[in-house]
Coordinates of C-alpha atoms in Angstrom, one line a residue:
X1 CA -7.6 52.9 -14.9
X2 CA -9.4 49.5 -16.0
X3 CA -13.3 49.6 -15.2
X4 CA -14.4 47.4 -12.1
X5 CA -16.8 45.0 -13.0
X6 CA -19.7 43.7 -10.7
X7 CA -20.1 40.1 -9.6
X8 CA -23.0 39.7 -12.4
X9 CA -20.9 41.2 -15.0
X10 CA -17.9 39.0 -14.1
X11 CA -19.9 35.9 -13.8
X12 CA -21.5 36.5 -17.6
X13 CA -17.9 37.1 -18.7
X14 CA -16.7 33.6 -17.4
X15 CA -16.5 30.9 -20.2
X16 CA -19.7 28.4 -19.8
X17 CA -18.6 25.3 -18.3
X18 CA -21.7 23.3 -19.8
X19 CA -19.7 21.9 -22.9
X20 CA -17.2 20.2 -20.2
X21 CA -19.9 18.9 -18.4
X22 CA -21.3 17.4 -21.5
X23 CA -18.0 16.0 -22.5
X24 CA -17.7 14.5 -19.2
X25 CA -21.0 12.9 -18.9
X26 CA -20.5 11.2 -22.2
X27 CA -17.2 9.9 -21.6
X28 CA -18.7 8.2 -18.4
X29 CA -21.6 6.7 -20.6
X30 CA -19.1 5.6 -22.9
X31 CA -16.8 3.8 -20.2
X32 CA -19.9 2.2 -18.6
X33 CA -21.0 1.0 -22.0
X34 CA -17.4 -0.6 -22.8
X35 CA -17.4 -2.1 -19.3
X36 CA -20.6 -3.8 -19.9
X37 CA -19.7 -4.8 -23.0
X38 CA -16.5 -6.4 -22.0
X39 CA -17.8 -8.0 -18.5
X40 CA -20.1 -10.8 -18.5
X41 CA -22.5 -11.1 -15.4
X42 CA -23.9 -14.3 -14.6
X43 CA -27.1 -14.9 -12.1
X44 CA -26.6 -16.2 -8.8
X45 CA -28.6 -19.6 -8.6
X46 CA -30.7 -21.0 -5.7
X47 CA -27.9 -22.7 -4.5
X48 CA -25.4 -19.9 -4.4
X49 CA -27.9 -18.0 -2.2
X50 CA -28.2 -20.9 0.4
X51 CA -24.5 -21.1 0.6
X52 CA -24.2 -17.1 1.2
X53 CA -26.9 -17.6 3.8
X54 CA -25.1 -20.0 5.7
X55 CA -21.7 -18.3 5.3
X56 CA -23.2 -15.2 6.8
X57 CA -25.1 -17.0 9.5
X58 CA -21.8 -19.0 10.6
X59 CA -19.8 -15.6 10.5
X60 CA -21.8 -14.7 13.3
X61 CA -20.7 -17.8 15.4
X62 CA -17.0 -17.7 15.7
X63 CA -15.2 -20.8 16.8
X64 CA -13.8 -19.7 20.4
X65 CA -12.0 -23.0 20.8
X66 CA -9.6 -21.6 18.1
X67 CA -9.3 -18.2 19.8
X68 CA -8.3 -19.5 22.9
X69 CA -6.1 -22.3 21.3
X70 CA -2.5 -21.8 22.5
X71 CA -1.0 -24.4 20.1
X72 CA 0.8 -23.8 17.0
X73 CA -2.7 -24.2 14.9
X74 CA -4.3 -21.5 17.5
X75 CA -5.6 -18.0 16.2
X76 CA -2.9 -16.2 18.1
X77 CA 0.3 -18.0 16.8
X78 CA -1.2 -17.6 13.0
X79 CA -1.6 -14.0 13.7
X80 CA 1.7 -13.5 15.3
X81 CA 3.2 -15.3 12.1
X82 CA 1.4 -13.1 10.0
X83 CA 2.7 -9.9 11.6
X84 CA 6.3 -11.3 12.1
X85 CA 6.4 -12.1 8.3
X86 CA 5.2 -8.2 7.4
X87 CA 7.5 -7.1 10.2
X88 CA 10.7 -8.8 9.0
X89 CA 9.7 -8.1 5.5
X90 CA 9.4 -4.6 5.9
X91 CA 12.9 -4.3 7.8
X92 CA 14.7 -6.1 5.3
X93 CA 13.1 -4.0 2.4
X94 CA 14.0 -0.8 4.2
X95 CA 17.7 -1.9 4.5
X96 CA 18.2 -2.4 0.9
X97 CA 15.4 0.6 -0.2
X98 CA 17.1 3.5 1.4
X99 CA 20.7 3.2 -0.2
X100 CA 18.9 2.3 -3.7
X101 CA 16.9 5.5 -3.1
X102 CA 20.1 7.8 -2.5
X103 CA 21.3 6.1 -5.9
X104 CA 18.2 7.0 -7.7
X105 CA 17.9 10.3 -6.7
X106 CA 19.0 12.9 -9.6
X107 CA 20.7 15.3 -6.8
X108 CA 22.7 12.9 -5.3
X109 CA 24.5 10.3 -7.6
X110 CA 25.4 10.8 -11.4
X111 CA 22.8 10.4 -14.1
X112 CA 24.1 7.2 -15.2
X113 CA 23.6 5.8 -11.9
X114 CA 20.0 7.1 -11.4
X115 CA 19.2 5.5 -15.0
X116 CA 20.2 1.9 -13.8
X117 CA 18.7 2.4 -10.4
X118 CA 15.5 3.7 -11.4
X119 CA 15.1 1.2 -14.3
X120 CA 15.7 -1.4 -11.2
X121 CA 13.0 0.2 -9.1
X122 CA 10.4 0.1 -12.1
X123 CA 11.3 -3.6 -12.7
X124 CA 10.7 -4.4 -9.2
X125 CA 7.4 -2.4 -8.9
X126 CA 5.9 -3.7 -12.4
X127 CA 5.4 -7.2 -10.8
X128 CA 2.4 -7.8 -8.2
X129 CA 3.5 -9.4 -4.8
X130 CA 1.0 -12.4 -5.4
X131 CA 3.5 -13.2 -8.4
X132 CA 6.7 -12.9 -6.4
X133 CA 5.0 -15.2 -3.7
X134 CA 4.2 -17.8 -6.0
X135 CA 8.2 -17.5 -7.3
X136 CA 9.6 -17.9 -4.2
X137 CA 7.2 -20.7 -2.9
X138 CA 8.5 -22.6 -6.1
X139 CA 12.3 -21.5 -5.2
X140 CA 12.4 -22.1 -1.3
X141 CA 9.2 -24.0 -0.5
X142 CA 6.1 -23.1 1.6
X143 CA 6.2 -21.3 4.7
X144 CA 7.2 -18.2 6.3
X145 CA 10.4 -17.7 4.7
X146 CA 8.7 -17.4 1.2
X147 CA 6.5 -14.6 2.8
X148 CA 9.3 -12.6 4.2
X149 CA 11.3 -12.7 1.0
X150 CA 8.0 -11.6 -0.8
X151 CA 7.3 -9.1 1.6
X152 CA 11.2 -7.7 1.3
X153 CA 10.9 -7.3 -2.6
X154 CA 7.8 -5.5 -2.6
X155 CA 8.9 -3.0 0.1
X156 CA 11.9 -2.2 -1.8
X157 CA 10.1 -1.0 -4.8
X158 CA 7.5 1.1 -2.9
X159 CA 9.9 2.5 -0.2
X160 CA 12.4 3.3 -2.7
X161 CA 10.2 5.2 -5.0
X162 CA 8.5 7.2 -1.8
X163 CA 12.0 8.0 -0.5
X164 CA 13.3 9.1 -3.9
X165 CA 10.6 11.8 -4.1
X166 CA 11.3 13.1 -0.5
X167 CA 15.0 13.2 -1.3
X168 CA 14.4 15.2 -4.5
X169 CA 12.0 17.5 -2.7
X170 CA 14.4 18.4 0.1
X171 CA 15.9 22.2 0.4
X172 CA 18.9 22.4 -1.9
X173 CA 20.4 25.1 -0.2
X174 CA 21.6 22.9 2.8
X175 CA 23.1 20.6 0.1
X176 CA 24.8 23.6 -1.9
X177 CA 26.3 24.9 1.2
X178 CA 27.6 21.2 2.0
X179 CA 29.2 20.9 -1.3
X180 CA 30.7 24.3 -1.3
X181 CA 32.3 23.4 1.8
X182 CA 34.0 20.6 0.3
X183 CA 32.2 17.7 1.7
X184 CA 32.2 14.4 0.2
X185 CA 28.9 12.6 -0.9
X186 CA 28.5 10.7 2.2
X187 CA 29.1 13.6 4.5
X188 CA 26.3 15.3 2.3
X189 CA 23.9 12.4 3.2
X190 CA 25.1 12.2 6.7
X191 CA 24.8 15.9 7.7
X192 CA 22.4 17.5 5.1
X193 CA 19.8 14.7 4.1
X194 CA 19.5 12.4 6.8
X195 CA 18.2 14.9 9.5
X196 CA 15.6 16.4 7.0
X197 CA 14.4 13.1 6.0
X198 CA 14.5 10.7 9.1
X199 CA 10.9 11.6 10.1
X200 CA 9.6 11.1 6.4
X201 CA 11.4 7.7 6.2
X202 CA 9.9 6.4 9.5
X203 CA 6.4 7.5 8.4
X204 CA 6.9 5.8 5.1
X205 CA 8.0 2.6 6.7
X206 CA 5.3 2.6 9.1
X207 CA 2.9 3.0 6.6
X208 CA 4.5 0.0 4.5
X209 CA 4.1 -1.8 7.5
X210 CA 0.4 -1.7 7.5
X211 CA 0.4 -2.7 3.9
X212 CA 2.3 -5.7 4.5
X213 CA 0.2 -6.8 7.5
X214 CA -2.6 -6.9 5.2
X215 CA -0.5 -8.4 1.9
X216 CA 0.7 -10.9 4.5
X217 CA -2.7 -12.5 4.7
X218 CA -3.6 -12.8 1.1
X219 CA -0.2 -14.4 0.3
X220 CA -0.6 -17.1 2.7
X221 CA -3.1 -18.4 -0.1
X222 CA -0.3 -19.5 -1.8
X223 CA 1.7 -21.2 1.0
X224 CA 3.8 -18.3 1.7
X225 CA 3.0 -18.5 5.5
X226 CA 0.6 -16.6 7.8
X227 CA -3.0 -16.8 8.3
X228 CA -4.1 -16.9 4.7
X229 CA -3.6 -20.7 4.1
X230 CA -5.8 -21.7 6.8
X231 CA -8.2 -19.2 6.1
X232 CA -8.7 -20.5 2.6
X233 CA -8.8 -24.2 4.0
X234 CA -11.6 -23.1 6.3
X235 CA -13.6 -21.3 3.7
X236 CA -13.1 -24.4 1.5
X237 CA -14.6 -27.0 3.8
X238 CA -17.4 -24.6 4.8
X239 CA -16.2 -24.0 8.3
X240 CA -17.6 -20.6 8.9
X241 CA -17.3 -20.7 12.4
X242 CA -13.3 -20.7 12.2
X243 CA -13.4 -18.2 9.2
X244 CA -15.1 -15.9 11.8
X245 CA -12.6 -16.3 14.4
X246 CA -9.8 -15.7 11.9
X247 CA -11.3 -12.7 10.4
X248 CA -12.4 -11.1 13.5
X249 CA -8.5 -11.6 14.7
X250 CA -7.1 -10.1 11.5
X251 CA -9.8 -7.1 12.0
X252 CA -8.7 -6.5 15.6
X253 CA -4.9 -6.9 14.7
X254 CA -5.0 -4.4 11.7
X255 CA -7.2 -1.9 14.1
X256 CA -4.6 -2.0 16.5
X257 CA -1.9 -1.5 14.1
X258 CA -3.7 1.3 12.5
X259 CA -3.9 2.9 15.9
X260 CA -0.5 2.9 16.9
X261 CA 1.1 3.8 13.2
X262 CA -1.5 6.5 12.9
X263 CA -0.3 8.0 16.5
X264 CA 3.3 7.7 15.4
X265 CA 2.9 9.4 11.9
X266 CA 1.0 12.4 14.0
X267 CA 3.8 12.8 16.3
X268 CA 6.4 12.6 13.4
X269 CA 4.3 15.1 11.6
X270 CA 3.9 17.8 14.5
X271 CA 7.2 17.0 16.0
X272 CA 5.9 16.4 19.2

């Protein structure tokens, strides 16, 4: 029977941690040194301070005429267009991502199909959404359509990857039972996988919608529709009141979406 050790004896037997801490500290110092050696920081001149002060002052005085403007250039219409771009892009991306995810899953499709589809997903995810936006603006012109296409492509890459992980983590017993019963691949997906995946897919899609709403704002900077173009124009001409109104509108819209998406994901997680 082995001898029981006291807490103090066990603590003394434990290997010392200080070498690891020293190595980590040296690693952090090395990263800081490399960062400082790579990046060049310029000083802020007096004019820059004046511009920054006027910008922050203007942000505290929103342009309420823009907020209550109901025309096509009003804040409400711009926010609605941004939300529509994000929503349609998410829907289209989901339609293509779900079948692609099943083809990428090793427990569903043959190995050679997995390789082709996983390569396609990796290729899609390799490029940032901003680059897709520039490409589609050049291809179809400025406007909301380019934004929808950009959101759709970006959504396909992320959703397919997350859904693949969810499919491969499923309980294999159900699939094996359906396979033993002689079910086809479609029947295994319909009766064995979809019931287990439905809440996970909805939660992932809602999360992607949150991301797309924020991305749609940025993509407007290159002419892909939404509020981004008007926002950068207001900043460029120094119209800080209109800038403040647009930013406040975006904050309110994101907070509302975040509230409802969080509640939806919570209900899906608890099954209530």
